[in-house]
């Protein structure tokens, strides 16, 4: 379901000093948060140098991992790094399901052991632990058990994101997700309604399921999400820095910090502005909350809250 690997090329990756320069600029610009994701960020030791610099700048730091590398020593390093949020991708409540989706036997067991290592450390309560599930037809039947699993592991929050047909170009709507059996369709939509209906208010509150996309899952798999439901802020709310220095805006490169060292100049460039115009015309809503405003569960809410603030 993830196509990033298809575009992976051996590149001359940014040095630590270059990454620090980008973070310094972002902090001066008013950016408050950095998310280290991948690929797998824990494959590189430089990851902890980046975390330290970000924390020294006063940035909130999130790290997104597949969880398979968190042994006892790695757990200790993560806790000692003063990382704010650790998000771990777990694509099922059972090992067979997760390992099938991830294509790696034994991955689920490694994640479970890793979370236990984190929980056994004295200062583990300072680290917010989040489990991420990419909801698809493969793991739909395990959604309720997923909540039980999270509770047993002392997970603070859950993030349920829907499978996308193309993980690089989120706006594309090809049929691969359906062909591979990942897309929830037909009679399985009734199962989706049933399971989501069973999640009571307590569960939703306990695990912070108040983000904009969660209430729209039923519409999403029916291809019924429209402009009244979703407000996309791709190109306004965040940018993606790739390993070789390119800055990406919803699947398109708008510049490179090695060619144009000023992040602000790239962000305000003609190419970036053109890309924002294209994004605003997009009607293929991907429901990725990285591109959503917290109050944008509906467009009406945005207007109402804005109006109240103005009053």
JSON list of C-alpha atoms in Angstrom, two decimals, residues 147-244:
[
{"chain": "A", "resi": 147, "resn": "UNK", "atom": "CA", "xyz": [-8.30, -0.80, 21.24]},
{"chain": "A", "resi": 148, "resn": "UNK", "atom": "CA", "xyz": [-7.95, -3.64, 23.74]},
{"chain": "A", "resi": 149, "resn": "UNK", "atom": "CA", "xyz": [-4.36, -4.20, 22.64]},
{"chain": "A", "resi": 150, "resn": "UNK", "atom": "CA", "xyz": [-3.53, -0.51, 23.02]},
{"chain": "A", "resi": 151, "resn": "UNK", "atom": "CA", "xyz": [-4.89, -0.46, 26.57]},
{"chain": "A", "resi": 152, "resn": "UNK", "atom": "CA", "xyz": [-2.88, -3.53, 27.54]},
{"chain": "A", "resi": 153, "resn": "UNK", "atom": "CA", "xyz": [0.29, -1.78, 26.29]},
{"chain": "A", "resi": 154, "resn": "UNK", "atom": "CA", "xyz": [-0.41, 1.51, 28.12]},
{"chain": "A", "resi": 155, "resn": "UNK", "atom": "CA", "xyz": [-0.66, 3.37, 24.82]},
{"chain": "A", "resi": 156, "resn": "UNK", "atom": "CA", "xyz": [-1.73, 6.99, 25.28]},
{"chain": "A", "resi": 157, "resn": "UNK", "atom": "CA", "xyz": [-3.42, 7.61, 21.94]},
{"chain": "A", "resi": 158, "resn": "UNK", "atom": "CA", "xyz": [-4.49, 5.90, 18.73]},
{"chain": "A", "resi": 159, "resn": "UNK", "atom": "CA", "xyz": [-4.45, 7.28, 15.22]},
{"chain": "A", "resi": 160, "resn": "UNK", "atom": "CA", "xyz": [-6.61, 5.50, 12.64]},
{"chain": "A", "resi": 161, "resn": "UNK", "atom": "CA", "xyz": [-5.78, 6.59, 9.11]},
{"chain": "A", "resi": 162, "resn": "UNK", "atom": "CA", "xyz": [-7.42, 5.12, 5.99]},
{"chain": "A", "resi": 163, "resn": "UNK", "atom": "CA", "xyz": [-5.46, 3.33, 3.31]},
{"chain": "A", "resi": 164, "resn": "UNK", "atom": "CA", "xyz": [-4.72, 5.45, 0.24]},
{"chain": "A", "resi": 165, "resn": "UNK", "atom": "CA", "xyz": [-4.40, 4.11, -3.31]},
{"chain": "A", "resi": 166, "resn": "UNK", "atom": "CA", "xyz": [-1.04, 5.87, -3.74]},
{"chain": "A", "resi": 167, "resn": "UNK", "atom": "CA", "xyz": [1.08, 6.84, -0.75]},
{"chain": "A", "resi": 168, "resn": "UNK", "atom": "CA", "xyz": [3.34, 9.19, -2.76]},
{"chain": "A", "resi": 169, "resn": "UNK", "atom": "CA", "xyz": [0.72, 10.99, -4.83]},
{"chain": "A", "resi": 170, "resn": "UNK", "atom": "CA", "xyz": [-2.10, 11.17, -2.29]},
{"chain": "A", "resi": 171, "resn": "UNK", "atom": "CA", "xyz": [-4.40, 12.87, -4.79]},
{"chain": "A", "resi": 172, "resn": "UNK", "atom": "CA", "xyz": [-4.34, 9.96, -7.24]},
{"chain": "A", "resi": 173, "resn": "UNK", "atom": "CA", "xyz": [-7.22, 7.50, -7.31]},
{"chain": "A", "resi": 174, "resn": "UNK", "atom": "CA", "xyz": [-6.05, 4.40, -9.15]},
{"chain": "A", "resi": 175, "resn": "UNK", "atom": "CA", "xyz": [-7.54, 0.99, -8.46]},
{"chain": "A", "resi": 176, "resn": "UNK", "atom": "CA", "xyz": [-4.60, -0.78, -6.87]},
{"chain": "A", "resi": 177, "resn": "UNK", "atom": "CA", "xyz": [-6.02, -0.60, -3.36]},
{"chain": "A", "resi": 178, "resn": "UNK", "atom": "CA", "xyz": [-9.14, -2.32, -4.63]},
{"chain": "A", "resi": 179, "resn": "UNK", "atom": "CA", "xyz": [-7.31, -4.85, -6.75]},
{"chain": "A", "resi": 180, "resn": "UNK", "atom": "CA", "xyz": [-5.15, -5.90, -3.82]},
{"chain": "A", "resi": 181, "resn": "UNK", "atom": "CA", "xyz": [-8.21, -6.30, -1.60]},
{"chain": "A", "resi": 182, "resn": "UNK", "atom": "CA", "xyz": [-7.18, -3.40, 0.65]},
{"chain": "A", "resi": 183, "resn": "UNK", "atom": "CA", "xyz": [-10.11, -1.13, -0.11]},
{"chain": "A", "resi": 184, "resn": "UNK", "atom": "CA", "xyz": [-13.25, -1.56, 2.00]},
{"chain": "A", "resi": 185, "resn": "UNK", "atom": "CA", "xyz": [-16.18, -1.89, -0.38]},
{"chain": "A", "resi": 186, "resn": "UNK", "atom": "CA", "xyz": [-19.44, -3.72, -1.09]},
{"chain": "A", "resi": 187, "resn": "UNK", "atom": "CA", "xyz": [-20.98, -5.55, 1.84]},
{"chain": "A", "resi": 188, "resn": "UNK", "atom": "CA", "xyz": [-17.87, -4.85, 3.90]},
{"chain": "A", "resi": 189, "resn": "UNK", "atom": "CA", "xyz": [-19.03, -1.23, 4.19]},
{"chain": "A", "resi": 190, "resn": "UNK", "atom": "CA", "xyz": [-21.83, -2.45, 6.47]},
{"chain": "A", "resi": 191, "resn": "UNK", "atom": "CA", "xyz": [-19.18, -4.11, 8.62]},
{"chain": "A", "resi": 192, "resn": "UNK", "atom": "CA", "xyz": [-17.29, -0.81, 8.76]},
{"chain": "A", "resi": 193, "resn": "UNK", "atom": "CA", "xyz": [-20.45, 0.99, 9.94]},
{"chain": "A", "resi": 194, "resn": "UNK", "atom": "CA", "xyz": [-21.10, -1.69, 12.55]},
{"chain": "A", "resi": 195, "resn": "UNK", "atom": "CA", "xyz": [-17.61, -1.65, 14.03]},
{"chain": "A", "resi": 196, "resn": "UNK", "atom": "CA", "xyz": [-17.30, 2.14, 14.12]},
{"chain": "A", "resi": 197, "resn": "UNK", "atom": "CA", "xyz": [-20.73, 2.27, 15.77]},
{"chain": "A", "resi": 198, "resn": "UNK", "atom": "CA", "xyz": [-19.50, 0.01, 18.58]},
{"chain": "A", "resi": 199, "resn": "UNK", "atom": "CA", "xyz": [-16.75, 2.40, 19.59]},
{"chain": "A", "resi": 200, "resn": "UNK", "atom": "CA", "xyz": [-18.35, 4.19, 22.51]},
{"chain": "A", "resi": 201, "resn": "UNK", "atom": "CA", "xyz": [-17.77, 7.72, 23.69]},
{"chain": "A", "resi": 202, "resn": "UNK", "atom": "CA", "xyz": [-15.37, 6.53, 26.41]},
{"chain": "A", "resi": 203, "resn": "UNK", "atom": "CA", "xyz": [-13.07, 4.84, 23.90]},
{"chain": "A", "resi": 204, "resn": "UNK", "atom": "CA", "xyz": [-13.10, 7.82, 21.58]},
{"chain": "A", "resi": 205, "resn": "UNK", "atom": "CA", "xyz": [-12.29, 10.19, 24.44]},
{"chain": "A", "resi": 206, "resn": "UNK", "atom": "CA", "xyz": [-9.67, 7.95, 26.01]},
{"chain": "A", "resi": 207, "resn": "UNK", "atom": "CA", "xyz": [-7.70, 7.60, 22.79]},
{"chain": "A", "resi": 208, "resn": "UNK", "atom": "CA", "xyz": [-8.18, 11.10, 21.43]},
{"chain": "A", "resi": 209, "resn": "UNK", "atom": "CA", "xyz": [-10.23, 10.18, 18.38]},
{"chain": "A", "resi": 210, "resn": "UNK", "atom": "CA", "xyz": [-11.35, 13.78, 17.92]},
{"chain": "A", "resi": 211, "resn": "UNK", "atom": "CA", "xyz": [-9.21, 14.55, 14.89]},
{"chain": "A", "resi": 212, "resn": "UNK", "atom": "CA", "xyz": [-10.98, 15.63, 11.68]},
{"chain": "A", "resi": 213, "resn": "UNK", "atom": "CA", "xyz": [-10.65, 12.47, 9.60]},
{"chain": "A", "resi": 214, "resn": "UNK", "atom": "CA", "xyz": [-12.00, 9.86, 12.01]},
{"chain": "A", "resi": 215, "resn": "UNK", "atom": "CA", "xyz": [-15.72, 10.73, 11.67]},
{"chain": "A", "resi": 216, "resn": "UNK", "atom": "CA", "xyz": [-15.34, 10.68, 7.88]},
{"chain": "A", "resi": 217, "resn": "UNK", "atom": "CA", "xyz": [-14.12, 7.09, 7.48]},
{"chain": "A", "resi": 218, "resn": "UNK", "atom": "CA", "xyz": [-17.55, 5.84, 6.42]},
{"chain": "A", "resi": 219, "resn": "UNK", "atom": "CA", "xyz": [-17.81, 8.49, 3.71]},
{"chain": "A", "resi": 220, "resn": "UNK", "atom": "CA", "xyz": [-14.20, 8.02, 2.62]},
{"chain": "A", "resi": 221, "resn": "UNK", "atom": "CA", "xyz": [-14.53, 4.36, 1.67]},
{"chain": "A", "resi": 222, "resn": "UNK", "atom": "CA", "xyz": [-17.77, 5.20, -0.13]},
{"chain": "A", "resi": 223, "resn": "UNK", "atom": "CA", "xyz": [-15.98, 7.96, -2.07]},
{"chain": "A", "resi": 224, "resn": "UNK", "atom": "CA", "xyz": [-18.46, 10.49, -0.71]},
{"chain": "A", "resi": 225, "resn": "UNK", "atom": "CA", "xyz": [-16.18, 12.99, 1.07]},
{"chain": "A", "resi": 226, "resn": "UNK", "atom": "CA", "xyz": [-16.65, 16.43, -0.46]},
{"chain": "A", "resi": 227, "resn": "UNK", "atom": "CA", "xyz": [-15.64, 20.05, 0.08]},
{"chain": "A", "resi": 228, "resn": "UNK", "atom": "CA", "xyz": [-18.27, 20.54, 2.80]},
{"chain": "A", "resi": 229, "resn": "UNK", "atom": "CA", "xyz": [-16.58, 17.82, 4.89]},
{"chain": "A", "resi": 230, "resn": "UNK", "atom": "CA", "xyz": [-12.88, 18.42, 4.46]},
{"chain": "A", "resi": 231, "resn": "UNK", "atom": "CA", "xyz": [-10.58, 21.41, 4.36]},
{"chain": "A", "resi": 232, "resn": "UNK", "atom": "CA", "xyz": [-7.13, 20.63, 3.02]},
{"chain": "A", "resi": 233, "resn": "UNK", "atom": "CA", "xyz": [-4.22, 22.79, 4.17]},
{"chain": "A", "resi": 234, "resn": "UNK", "atom": "CA", "xyz": [-1.47, 21.03, 2.23]},
{"chain": "A", "resi": 235, "resn": "UNK", "atom": "CA", "xyz": [1.02, 23.70, 1.24]},
{"chain": "A", "resi": 236, "resn": "UNK", "atom": "CA", "xyz": [0.15, 25.85, 4.24]},
{"chain": "A", "resi": 237, "resn": "UNK", "atom": "CA", "xyz": [0.46, 23.77, 7.40]},
{"chain": "A", "resi": 238, "resn": "UNK", "atom": "CA", "xyz": [3.68, 21.81, 6.90]},
{"chain": "A", "resi": 239, "resn": "UNK", "atom": "CA", "xyz": [6.42, 20.92, 4.45]},
{"chain": "A", "resi": 240, "resn": "UNK", "atom": "CA", "xyz": [8.35, 17.72, 3.89]},
{"chain": "A", "resi": 241, "resn": "UNK", "atom": "CA", "xyz": [12.14, 17.76, 3.74]},
{"chain": "A", "resi": 242, "resn": "UNK", "atom": "CA", "xyz": [13.51, 14.77, 1.82]},
{"chain": "A", "resi": 243, "resn": "UNK", "atom": "CA", "xyz": [16.91, 13.15, 2.56]},
{"chain": "A", "resi": 244, "resn": "UNK", "atom": "CA", "xyz": [18.72, 14.84, -0.32]}
]
